[in-house]
Amino acid sequence: MAQPERPPPPLPPGQQLAAAHKWPLVGERAPASACGPQSVVAAGLVARPQTWSLAELRAMPQTACVVDVHCVTRWSKLGMRFSGVLLAELVRRAEVLPAARYVSFEADSPRGHSTSLVLQDALSLGALVALEAEGRPLPLEHGGPVRMVVPGRYFYKSLKWLQRLNFLSTDCLGYWEREAGYHNTADPWREQRYQAAALTRQQMAEALSQGVLGRRDLRGLDASGQQLPGLMAAGARLRNANFARAVLRGACFDGANLTNASFELADLRGASFRRADLEGTNLAGADLRGCDFSAASLTAATFCREAADGGLAQLARVDGSTRFDAAVWEQLLPAQAECLQRLLASASGPPGHEGSP
Ligand SMILES: Nc1nc2c(c(=O)[nH]1)N[C@H]1C(S)=C(S)[C@@H](COP(=O)(O)O)O[C@H]1N2
Ligand SMILES: [Mo]
């Protein structure tokens, strides 16, 4: 008897599937030491402080798990296979004390990257000290030889190049949580991407009235529907900002961080986004004629909506003078690459874009 086809597993809100053969690289690209951490330390509120070599970790009971990876920049990969040692096993061996309520994961990385979890959450989610991905040793750029994998949280809770587990009675906010305002719980099903906006409405209005945005944290800035032609936002920190339907003709966002920002239906004619971080940025329905996206990072950026029937709706507008690097085809998720290809193919005017697939 034919098995009924199983419905595809649902994605958390605002997420899109990465191409099947691709595992995007996010954040730091290499550890501090050439080969990454060679041991993992358990410290803080433990009765038996420990240092385990990689060989010792490999000799412990190995747990395999299948994990849906959800990056806060809106790409997901379902059913990734990881294996390694459960955090619970190391907690037992180090005899973590009852006073420990948090665990801070610390990386062997250039900026001393870290992230933390409520210890009980980490244990009940099945947090894994992973040594393998897809049946092979973890690649160095993906956190090898040893990283955290935390199912059920945005992937920024899965630290690459784990060198130290610090068990604490009070929380120690991680790097992205501190520097970028990423949410400290990070549950993708509740779409906990960011803590509340960095500024009050009054402060936002003041920042915008100058027409020049500085270097302070403007995360969650709400400029939807505003008239902001020629806005100077070079180098601005605008994660999760809302520029939906705003008029931003000739604006400069060179080098700005616009991760997860929305420009839905915005008028961006002649705006410049050179070297800008546009990971997970929404450009659906925006007017991008004359825009310059040279050397911008566009992983999981969107240029249209995916309609319920699988078709593409609310397409951005581009023309021959909209500039993209060839690298854009490596970065975009499948449906969005298809959309941009279609837009560029139908664009009239003199050729301006360098890349074609
Ligand atoms: N040491 C370290 N770990 C890190 C990061 C980082 O920058 N440094 N970035 C985090 C983020 S935001 C994500 S989405 C994942 C990315 O892992 P990947 O590059 O293997 O896809 O690692 C997480 N762990
Ligand atoms: Mo991420």
mmCIF file of C-alpha atoms and ligand atoms in Angstrom:
data_model
loop_
_atom_site.group_PDB
_atom_site.id
_atom_site.type_symbol
_atom_site.label_atom_id
_atom_site.label_comp_id
_atom_site.label_asym_id
_atom_site.label_seq_id
_atom_site.Cartn_x
_atom_site.Cartn_y
_atom_site.Cartn_z
ATOM 1 C CA MET A 1 0.000 0.000 0.000
ATOM 2 C CA ALA A 2 1.336 3.440 -0.890
ATOM 3 C CA GLN A 3 2.386 5.558 2.070
ATOM 4 C CA PRO A 4 0.688 8.953 2.088
ATOM 5 C CA GLU A 5 3.279 11.639 1.459
ATOM 6 C CA ARG A 6 4.241 13.390 4.671
ATOM 7 C CA PRO A 7 3.683 17.156 4.711
ATOM 8 C CA PRO A 8 6.955 19.102 4.757
ATOM 9 C CA PRO A 9 7.991 20.053 8.285
ATOM 10 C CA PRO A 10 6.875 23.592 9.022
ATOM 11 C CA LEU A 11 9.353 26.421 9.350
ATOM 12 C CA PRO A 12 9.288 28.907 12.226
ATOM 13 C CA PRO A 13 7.872 32.330 11.291
ATOM 14 C CA GLY A 14 10.005 34.434 8.938
ATOM 15 C CA GLN A 15 12.407 31.602 8.023
ATOM 16 C CA GLN A 16 13.272 30.295 4.561
ATOM 17 C CA LEU A 17 15.037 27.114 3.481
ATOM 18 C CA ALA A 18 18.674 27.293 2.419
ATOM 19 C CA ALA A 19 19.651 25.315 -0.673
ATOM 20 C CA ALA A 20 19.923 21.609 0.170
ATOM 21 C CA HIS A 21 23.666 21.336 -0.565
ATOM 22 C CA LYS A 22 24.640 24.577 1.167
ATOM 23 C CA TRP A 23 25.557 25.284 4.760
ATOM 24 C CA PRO A 24 25.937 29.079 5.036
ATOM 25 C CA LEU A 25 28.821 30.403 7.096
ATOM 26 C CA VAL A 26 27.832 33.005 9.682
ATOM 27 C CA GLY A 27 29.879 35.109 12.087
ATOM 28 C CA GLU A 28 33.509 34.315 12.705
ATOM 29 C CA ARG A 29 35.165 32.233 10.011
ATOM 30 C CA ALA A 30 38.159 30.790 11.840
ATOM 31 C CA PRO A 31 39.223 30.046 15.419
ATOM 32 C CA ALA A 32 41.972 31.971 17.202
ATOM 33 C CA SER A 33 44.431 29.084 17.206
ATOM 34 C CA ALA A 34 45.306 27.438 13.912
ATOM 35 C CA CYS A 35 43.573 24.107 14.526
ATOM 36 C CA GLY A 36 40.854 25.259 16.915
ATOM 37 C CA PRO A 37 40.439 24.161 20.542
ATOM 38 C CA GLN A 38 42.154 20.867 21.430
ATOM 39 C CA SER A 39 40.393 20.472 24.770
ATOM 40 C CA VAL A 40 37.244 21.571 26.607
ATOM 41 C CA VAL A 41 37.354 22.898 30.175
ATOM 42 C CA ALA A 42 34.507 22.725 32.693
ATOM 43 C CA ALA A 43 34.866 25.512 35.264
ATOM 44 C CA GLY A 44 32.919 27.724 37.650
ATOM 45 C CA LEU A 45 30.377 26.106 39.959
ATOM 46 C CA VAL A 46 31.630 22.538 39.654
ATOM 47 C CA ALA A 47 32.808 20.105 42.332
ATOM 48 C CA ARG A 48 35.329 18.562 39.905
ATOM 49 C CA PRO A 49 36.914 21.055 37.495
ATOM 50 C CA GLN A 50 37.799 19.174 34.309
ATOM 51 C CA THR A 51 39.816 19.476 31.143
ATOM 52 C CA TRP A 52 38.866 16.919 28.505
ATOM 53 C CA SER A 53 41.053 16.335 25.475
ATOM 54 C CA LEU A 54 39.381 15.691 22.123
ATOM 55 C CA ALA A 55 40.351 12.027 22.457
ATOM 56 C CA GLU A 56 38.678 11.854 25.874
ATOM 57 C CA LEU A 57 35.532 13.455 24.449
ATOM 58 C CA ARG A 58 35.513 10.941 21.598
ATOM 59 C CA ALA A 59 35.846 8.082 24.080
ATOM 60 C CA MET A 60 32.682 9.123 25.931
ATOM 61 C CA PRO A 61 29.224 7.841 24.910
ATOM 62 C CA GLN A 62 28.365 9.559 21.617
ATOM 63 C CA THR A 63 24.851 10.809 20.954
ATOM 64 C CA ALA A 64 23.562 11.356 17.430
ATOM 65 C CA CYS A 65 20.788 13.852 16.853
ATOM 66 C CA VAL A 66 18.883 15.351 13.972
ATOM 67 C CA VAL A 67 18.557 19.105 14.362
ATOM 68 C CA ASP A 68 16.632 21.790 12.502
ATOM 69 C CA VAL A 69 19.017 24.728 12.220
ATOM 70 C CA HIS A 70 17.418 28.185 12.233
ATOM 71 C CA CYS A 71 19.706 31.178 11.811
ATOM 72 C CA VAL A 72 18.473 34.525 13.070
ATOM 73 C CA THR A 73 19.283 35.938 9.598
ATOM 74 C CA ARG A 74 16.299 33.895 8.345
ATOM 75 C CA TRP A 75 17.779 30.821 6.681
ATOM 76 C CA SER A 76 16.988 27.345 7.949
ATOM 77 C CA LYS A 77 18.351 23.874 7.276
ATOM 78 C CA LEU A 78 16.121 21.053 8.413
ATOM 79 C CA GLY A 79 17.292 17.659 9.586
ATOM 80 C CA MET A 80 21.035 18.255 9.968
ATOM 81 C CA ARG A 81 22.802 15.322 11.606
ATOM 82 C CA PHE A 82 25.223 16.042 14.439
ATOM 83 C CA SER A 83 26.923 13.764 16.921
ATOM 84 C CA GLY A 84 29.020 14.206 20.019
ATOM 85 C CA VAL A 85 28.659 14.249 23.793
ATOM 86 C CA LEU A 86 25.508 15.517 25.494
ATOM 87 C CA LEU A 87 26.097 18.526 27.709
ATOM 88 C CA ALA A 88 24.219 16.517 30.372
ATOM 89 C CA GLU A 89 27.014 13.927 30.337
ATOM 90 C CA LEU A 90 29.681 16.587 30.994
ATOM 91 C CA VAL A 91 27.537 18.210 33.689
ATOM 92 C CA ARG A 92 27.426 14.834 35.425
ATOM 93 C CA ARG A 93 31.176 14.219 35.107
ATOM 94 C CA ALA A 94 32.140 17.674 36.356
ATOM 95 C CA GLU A 95 29.627 17.394 39.207
ATOM 96 C CA VAL A 96 28.054 20.755 38.528
ATOM 97 C CA LEU A 97 26.751 22.279 41.767
ATOM 98 C CA PRO A 98 23.053 23.039 42.415
ATOM 99 C CA ALA A 99 23.891 26.769 42.634
ATOM 100 C CA ALA A 100 24.733 26.781 38.895
ATOM 101 C CA ARG A 101 21.763 28.273 37.049
ATOM 102 C CA TYR A 102 23.472 29.359 33.810
ATOM 103 C CA VAL A 103 26.059 27.945 31.489
ATOM 104 C CA SER A 104 28.302 30.259 29.490
ATOM 105 C CA PHE A 105 29.969 28.778 26.389
ATOM 106 C CA GLU A 106 33.337 30.339 25.579
ATOM 107 C CA ALA A 107 35.118 30.075 22.241
ATOM 108 C CA ASP A 108 38.716 29.841 21.132
ATOM 109 C CA SER A 109 38.048 32.708 18.738
ATOM 110 C CA PRO A 110 39.592 36.029 17.720
ATOM 111 C CA ARG A 111 37.094 38.148 19.672
ATOM 112 C CA GLY A 112 36.614 35.720 22.557
ATOM 113 C CA HIS A 113 33.109 34.924 21.375
ATOM 114 C CA SER A 114 30.608 33.560 23.889
ATOM 115 C CA THR A 115 26.942 32.820 24.412
ATOM 116 C CA SER A 116 24.952 31.536 27.368
ATOM 117 C CA LEU A 117 21.823 29.624 28.310
ATOM 118 C CA VAL A 118 19.787 28.870 31.375
ATOM 119 C CA LEU A 119 21.397 25.571 32.386
ATOM 120 C CA GLN A 120 18.070 23.778 32.811
ATOM 121 C CA ASP A 121 16.961 24.921 29.319
ATOM 122 C CA ALA A 122 20.238 23.754 27.776
ATOM 123 C CA LEU A 123 19.793 20.324 29.362
ATOM 124 C CA SER A 124 16.136 19.889 28.481
ATOM 125 C CA LEU A 125 16.741 20.997 24.870
ATOM 126 C CA GLY A 126 19.422 18.311 24.531
ATOM 127 C CA ALA A 127 22.396 20.648 24.020
ATOM 128 C CA LEU A 128 25.223 18.732 22.381
ATOM 129 C CA VAL A 129 28.984 19.190 22.444
ATOM 130 C CA ALA A 130 29.306 18.240 18.778
ATOM 131 C CA LEU A 131 32.322 16.620 17.139
ATOM 132 C CA GLU A 132 30.720 15.560 13.858
ATOM 133 C CA ALA A 133 28.250 16.961 11.336
ATOM 134 C CA GLU A 134 26.648 14.847 8.604
ATOM 135 C CA GLY A 135 28.798 11.877 9.609
ATOM 136 C CA ARG A 136 32.141 13.674 9.314
ATOM 137 C CA PRO A 137 34.404 15.616 11.655
ATOM 138 C CA LEU A 138 33.161 19.206 11.900
ATOM 139 C CA PRO A 139 34.861 21.441 9.319
ATOM 140 C CA LEU A 140 37.095 24.082 10.936
ATOM 141 C CA GLU A 141 35.043 27.022 9.576
ATOM 142 C CA HIS A 142 31.861 25.510 11.026
ATOM 143 C CA GLY A 143 33.319 25.310 14.520
ATOM 144 C CA GLY A 144 35.521 22.207 14.271
ATOM 145 C CA PRO A 145 36.921 20.292 15.953
ATOM 146 C CA VAL A 146 34.309 20.917 18.670
ATOM 147 C CA ARG A 147 31.272 23.218 18.870
ATOM 148 C CA MET A 148 27.938 23.502 20.645
ATOM 149 C CA VAL A 149 24.707 22.522 18.913
ATOM 150 C CA VAL A 150 21.569 23.638 20.733
ATOM 151 C CA PRO A 151 18.320 22.353 19.207
ATOM 152 C CA GLY A 152 15.284 24.625 19.479
ATOM 153 C CA ARG A 153 17.166 27.935 19.631
ATOM 154 C CA TYR A 154 18.412 30.309 16.938
ATOM 155 C CA PHE A 155 21.797 29.084 15.810
ATOM 156 C CA TYR A 156 23.672 31.943 17.530
ATOM 157 C CA LYS A 157 23.258 29.890 20.720
ATOM 158 C CA SER A 158 25.380 27.177 19.070
ATOM 159 C CA LEU A 159 28.921 28.344 19.770
ATOM 160 C CA LYS A 160 31.716 27.423 17.372
ATOM 161 C CA TRP A 161 35.179 26.327 18.684
ATOM 162 C CA LEU A 162 34.056 25.517 22.215
ATOM 163 C CA GLN A 163 36.949 25.674 24.686
ATOM 164 C CA ARG A 164 35.262 26.343 28.016
ATOM 165 C CA LEU A 165 31.981 25.656 29.791
ATOM 166 C CA ASN A 166 31.540 28.087 32.658
ATOM 167 C CA PHE A 167 28.809 27.220 35.173
ATOM 168 C CA LEU A 168 27.453 30.341 36.861
ATOM 169 C CA SER A 169 24.897 31.516 39.404
ATOM 170 C CA THR A 170 24.189 34.730 37.448
ATOM 171 C CA ASP A 171 24.048 35.077 33.673
ATOM 172 C CA CYS A 172 26.942 36.334 31.575
ATOM 173 C CA LEU A 173 25.454 37.876 28.420
ATOM 174 C CA GLY A 174 27.019 36.542 25.204
ATOM 175 C CA TYR A 175 28.709 38.473 22.408
ATOM 176 C CA TRP A 176 25.771 38.881 19.995
ATOM 177 C CA GLU A 177 23.317 39.365 22.841
ATOM 178 C CA ARG A 178 25.473 42.223 24.190
ATOM 179 C CA GLU A 179 26.772 43.782 20.966
ATOM 180 C CA ALA A 180 23.853 43.278 18.602
ATOM 181 C CA GLY A 181 20.880 43.146 20.956
ATOM 182 C CA TYR A 182 20.050 39.561 20.003
ATOM 183 C CA HIS A 183 17.402 38.058 22.241
ATOM 184 C CA ASN A 184 18.786 36.114 25.188
ATOM 185 C CA THR A 185 16.213 33.314 24.940
ATOM 186 C CA ALA A 186 16.268 33.009 21.124
ATOM 187 C CA ASP A 187 13.275 30.714 20.596
ATOM 188 C CA PRO A 188 12.641 30.695 16.814
ATOM 189 C CA TRP A 189 8.998 29.591 17.240
ATOM 190 C CA ARG A 190 8.336 32.749 19.249
ATOM 191 C CA GLU A 191 10.505 34.721 16.816
ATOM 192 C CA GLN A 192 12.731 36.026 19.595
ATOM 193 C CA ARG A 193 15.359 37.620 17.343
ATOM 194 C CA TYR A 194 16.053 40.848 19.239
ATOM 195 C CA GLN A 195 15.569 42.421 22.629
ATOM 196 C CA ALA A 196 13.387 45.536 22.500
ATOM 197 C CA ALA A 197 14.529 48.462 20.328
ATOM 198 C CA ALA A 198 17.624 50.255 21.564
ATOM 199 C CA LEU A 199 16.004 53.731 21.578
ATOM 200 C CA THR A 200 12.724 55.313 22.628
ATOM 201 C CA ARG A 201 10.405 56.745 19.938
ATOM 202 C CA GLN A 202 11.509 60.247 20.921
ATOM 203 C CA GLN A 203 15.195 59.341 20.504
ATOM 204 C CA MET A 204 14.444 57.711 17.143
ATOM 205 C CA ALA A 205 12.696 60.837 15.880
ATOM 206 C CA GLU A 206 15.656 62.955 16.972
ATOM 207 C CA ALA A 207 18.162 60.656 15.290
ATOM 208 C CA LEU A 208 16.225 60.855 12.004
ATOM 209 C CA SER A 209 15.592 64.606 12.048
ATOM 210 C CA GLN A 210 19.320 65.326 11.536
ATOM 211 C CA GLY A 211 19.407 63.358 8.263
ATOM 212 C CA VAL A 212 22.699 61.818 9.400
ATOM 213 C CA LEU A 213 22.869 58.634 11.472
ATOM 214 C CA GLY A 214 25.941 58.088 13.622
ATOM 215 C CA ARG A 215 27.558 54.992 15.058
ATOM 216 C CA ARG A 216 25.295 54.354 18.039
ATOM 217 C CA ASP A 217 22.993 51.357 18.252
ATOM 218 C CA LEU A 218 19.817 52.165 16.284
ATOM 219 C CA ARG A 219 18.511 48.582 16.398
ATOM 220 C CA GLY A 220 14.780 48.428 15.796
ATOM 221 C CA LEU A 221 14.611 52.053 14.556
ATOM 222 C CA ASP A 222 11.137 52.717 13.160
ATOM 223 C CA ALA A 223 11.275 54.958 10.092
ATOM 224 C CA SER A 224 8.392 53.346 8.241
ATOM 225 C CA GLY A 225 6.640 55.598 5.759
ATOM 226 C CA GLN A 226 8.974 58.532 6.391
ATOM 227 C CA GLN A 227 10.375 60.991 3.850
ATOM 228 C CA LEU A 228 14.153 60.591 4.132
ATOM 229 C CA PRO A 229 15.687 61.368 0.742
ATOM 230 C CA GLY A 230 19.489 61.522 0.796
ATOM 231 C CA LEU A 231 19.687 60.039 4.293
ATOM 232 C CA MET A 232 23.340 59.635 5.342
ATOM 233 C CA ALA A 233 23.488 56.269 7.076
ATOM 234 C CA ALA A 234 26.986 55.082 6.148
ATOM 235 C CA GLY A 235 28.268 52.679 8.798
ATOM 236 C CA ALA A 236 25.031 52.960 10.796
ATOM 237 C CA ARG A 237 23.945 50.122 13.098
ATOM 238 C CA LEU A 238 20.409 49.463 11.941
ATOM 239 C CA ARG A 239 19.649 45.803 12.679
ATOM 240 C CA ASN A 240 15.928 45.059 12.546
ATOM 241 C CA ALA A 241 15.152 48.683 11.521
ATOM 242 C CA ASN A 242 11.853 49.343 9.769
ATOM 243 C CA PHE A 243 12.049 51.460 6.588
ATOM 244 C CA ALA A 244 8.900 49.994 5.016
ATOM 245 C CA ARG A 245 7.341 52.405 2.456
ATOM 246 C CA ALA A 246 9.930 55.072 3.345
ATOM 247 C CA VAL A 247 11.261 57.399 0.650
ATOM 248 C CA LEU A 248 15.044 57.003 0.659
ATOM 249 C CA ARG A 249 16.069 58.164 -2.781
ATOM 250 C CA GLY A 250 19.835 58.624 -3.050
ATOM 251 C CA ALA A 251 20.371 57.520 0.554
ATOM 252 C CA CYS A 252 23.777 56.180 1.566
ATOM 253 C CA PHE A 253 23.900 52.948 3.577
ATOM 254 C CA ASP A 254 27.503 52.066 2.680
ATOM 255 C CA GLY A 255 28.970 49.710 5.274
ATOM 256 C CA ALA A 256 25.797 49.848 7.383
ATOM 257 C CA ASN A 257 24.521 46.845 9.321
ATOM 258 C CA LEU A 258 20.964 46.239 8.142
ATOM 259 C CA THR A 259 20.579 42.622 9.259
ATOM 260 C CA ASN A 260 16.861 41.745 9.353
ATOM 261 C CA ALA A 261 15.832 45.325 8.445
ATOM 262 C CA SER A 262 12.751 45.901 6.287
ATOM 263 C CA PHE A 263 12.664 48.095 3.175
ATOM 264 C CA GLU A 264 9.408 46.589 1.976
ATOM 265 C CA LEU A 265 7.857 48.849 -0.704
ATOM 266 C CA ALA A 266 10.436 51.578 0.003
ATOM 267 C CA ASP A 267 11.585 54.010 -2.676
ATOM 268 C CA LEU A 268 15.346 53.390 -2.813
ATOM 269 C CA ARG A 269 16.115 54.800 -6.239
ATOM 270 C CA GLY A 270 19.826 55.619 -6.503
ATOM 271 C CA ALA A 271 20.586 54.476 -2.940
ATOM 272 C CA SER A 272 23.979 52.981 -2.138
ATOM 273 C CA PHE A 273 24.494 49.788 -0.101
ATOM 274 C CA ARG A 274 28.160 49.135 -0.824
ATOM 275 C CA ARG A 275 29.717 46.700 1.684
ATOM 276 C CA ALA A 276 26.481 46.827 3.698
ATOM 277 C CA ASP A 277 25.326 43.834 5.737
ATOM 278 C CA LEU A 278 21.924 42.919 4.318
ATOM 279 C CA GLU A 279 21.574 39.416 5.759
ATOM 280 C CA GLY A 280 17.909 38.590 6.122
ATOM 281 C CA THR A 281 16.952 42.078 4.889
ATOM 282 C CA ASN A 282 13.526 42.455 3.287
ATOM 283 C CA LEU A 283 13.567 44.339 -0.039
ATOM 284 C CA ALA A 284 10.256 42.967 -1.346
ATOM 285 C CA GLY A 285 8.417 45.429 -3.519
ATOM 286 C CA ALA A 286 11.131 48.091 -3.089
ATOM 287 C CA ASP A 287 12.167 50.307 -5.979
ATOM 288 C CA LEU A 288 15.851 49.448 -6.473
ATOM 289 C CA ARG A 289 16.498 51.234 -9.729
ATOM 290 C CA GLY A 290 20.002 52.676 -9.705
ATOM 291 C CA CYS A 291 20.920 51.023 -6.399
ATOM 292 C CA ASP A 292 24.468 49.856 -5.785
ATOM 293 C CA PHE A 293 24.873 46.553 -3.896
ATOM 294 C CA SER A 294 28.597 46.114 -4.648
ATOM 295 C CA ALA A 295 30.336 43.938 -2.015
ATOM 296 C CA ALA A 296 27.163 43.850 0.087
ATOM 297 C CA SER A 297 26.376 40.687 2.031
ATOM 298 C CA LEU A 298 22.956 39.442 0.908
ATOM 299 C CA THR A 299 22.626 35.986 2.493
ATOM 300 C CA ALA A 300 18.916 35.266 2.881
ATOM 301 C CA ALA A 301 17.916 38.758 1.704
ATOM 302 C CA THR A 302 14.510 38.796 0.044
ATOM 303 C CA PHE A 303 13.405 40.587 -3.133
ATOM 304 C CA CYS A 304 9.846 39.258 -3.203
ATOM 305 C CA ARG A 305 7.295 37.446 -1.120
ATOM 306 C CA GLU A 306 6.628 33.770 -1.645
ATOM 307 C CA ALA A 307 2.885 33.469 -2.136
ATOM 308 C CA ALA A 308 0.887 30.641 -0.553
ATOM 309 C CA ASP A 309 0.556 28.930 -3.971
ATOM 310 C CA GLY A 310 4.365 28.839 -4.272
ATOM 311 C CA GLY A 311 4.478 31.728 -6.754
ATOM 312 C CA LEU A 312 6.452 34.936 -6.298
ATOM 313 C CA ALA A 313 4.620 38.141 -5.392
ATOM 314 C CA GLN A 314 5.458 41.758 -4.608
ATOM 315 C CA LEU A 315 8.640 41.741 -6.639
ATOM 316 C CA ALA A 316 11.224 44.467 -6.160
ATOM 317 C CA ARG A 317 11.883 46.769 -9.089
ATOM 318 C CA VAL A 318 15.355 46.774 -10.664
ATOM 319 C CA ASP A 319 16.817 48.091 -13.887
ATOM 320 C CA GLY A 320 20.048 47.884 -15.844
ATOM 321 C CA SER A 321 21.737 50.321 -13.481
ATOM 322 C CA THR A 322 21.059 48.263 -10.330
ATOM 323 C CA ARG A 323 24.466 46.822 -9.421
ATOM 324 C CA PHE A 324 25.086 43.379 -7.875
ATOM 325 C CA ASP A 325 28.326 41.381 -7.580
ATOM 326 C CA ALA A 326 28.494 37.900 -9.064
ATOM 327 C CA ALA A 327 28.786 36.629 -5.445
ATOM 328 C CA VAL A 328 25.099 37.382 -4.929
ATOM 329 C CA TRP A 329 24.235 34.054 -6.619
ATOM 330 C CA GLU A 330 26.153 32.178 -3.931
ATOM 331 C CA GLN A 331 24.375 34.043 -1.157
ATOM 332 C CA LEU A 332 20.699 34.121 -2.040
ATOM 333 C CA LEU A 333 18.299 31.368 -1.021
ATOM 334 C CA PRO A 334 16.856 29.404 -3.963
ATOM 335 C CA ALA A 335 13.492 31.164 -4.374
ATOM 336 C CA GLN A 336 15.094 34.586 -4.008
ATOM 337 C CA ALA A 337 17.841 33.795 -6.529
ATOM 338 C CA GLU A 338 15.112 32.791 -8.974
ATOM 339 C CA CYS A 339 13.269 36.024 -8.292
ATOM 340 C CA LEU A 340 16.329 38.244 -8.784
ATOM 341 C CA GLN A 341 17.299 36.397 -11.955
ATOM 342 C CA ARG A 342 13.877 37.024 -13.335
ATOM 343 C CA LEU A 343 14.002 40.706 -12.356
ATOM 344 C CA LEU A 344 17.420 41.246 -13.928
ATOM 345 C CA ALA A 345 16.432 39.391 -17.093
ATOM 346 C CA SER A 346 13.439 41.643 -17.609
ATOM 347 C CA ALA A 347 15.281 44.829 -16.623
ATOM 348 C CA SER A 348 15.640 47.289 -19.432
ATOM 349 C CA GLY A 349 18.275 49.955 -19.915
ATOM 350 C CA PRO A 350 22.070 49.774 -20.104
ATOM 351 C CA PRO A 351 23.691 46.763 -18.407
ATOM 352 C CA GLY A 352 25.047 47.621 -14.978
ATOM 353 C CA HIS A 353 25.080 44.383 -13.047
ATOM 354 C CA GLU A 354 28.220 42.279 -13.233
ATOM 355 C CA GLY A 355 26.915 38.926 -12.174
ATOM 356 C CA SER A 356 24.820 36.449 -14.001
ATOM 357 C CA PRO A 357 24.334 32.883 -12.794
HETATM 358 N N1 LIG B 1 32.688 31.402 18.027
HETATM 359 C C1 LIG B 1 31.595 31.777 17.345
HETATM 360 N N2 LIG B 1 30.497 31.003 17.387
HETATM 361 C C2 LIG B 1 29.382 31.355 16.697
HETATM 362 C C3 LIG B 1 29.338 32.564 15.965
HETATM 363 C C4 LIG B 1 30.509 33.356 15.936
HETATM 364 O O1 LIG B 1 30.566 34.424 15.297
HETATM 365 N N3 LIG B 1 31.616 32.930 16.640
HETATM 366 N N4 LIG B 1 28.188 32.916 15.282
HETATM 367 C C5 LIG B 1 26.939 32.255 15.678
HETATM 368 C C6 LIG B 1 25.900 32.410 14.677
HETATM 369 S S1 LIG B 1 25.091 33.908 14.599
HETATM 370 C C7 LIG B 1 25.484 31.378 13.893
HETATM 371 S S2 LIG B 1 24.132 31.505 12.866
HETATM 372 C C8 LIG B 1 26.234 30.107 13.870
HETATM 373 C C9 LIG B 1 26.736 29.857 12.468
HETATM 374 O O2 LIG B 1 27.380 28.640 12.366
HETATM 375 P P1 LIG B 1 27.922 28.198 10.949
HETATM 376 O O3 LIG B 1 28.874 29.266 10.471
HETATM 377 O O4 LIG B 1 28.566 26.886 11.170
HETATM 378 O O5 LIG B 1 26.721 28.105 10.033
HETATM 379 O O6 LIG B 1 27.339 30.099 14.756
HETATM 380 C C10 LIG B 1 27.135 30.778 15.953
HETATM 381 N N5 LIG B 1 28.295 30.547 16.774
HETATM 382 MO MO MO B 2 23.134 33.512 13.295
#
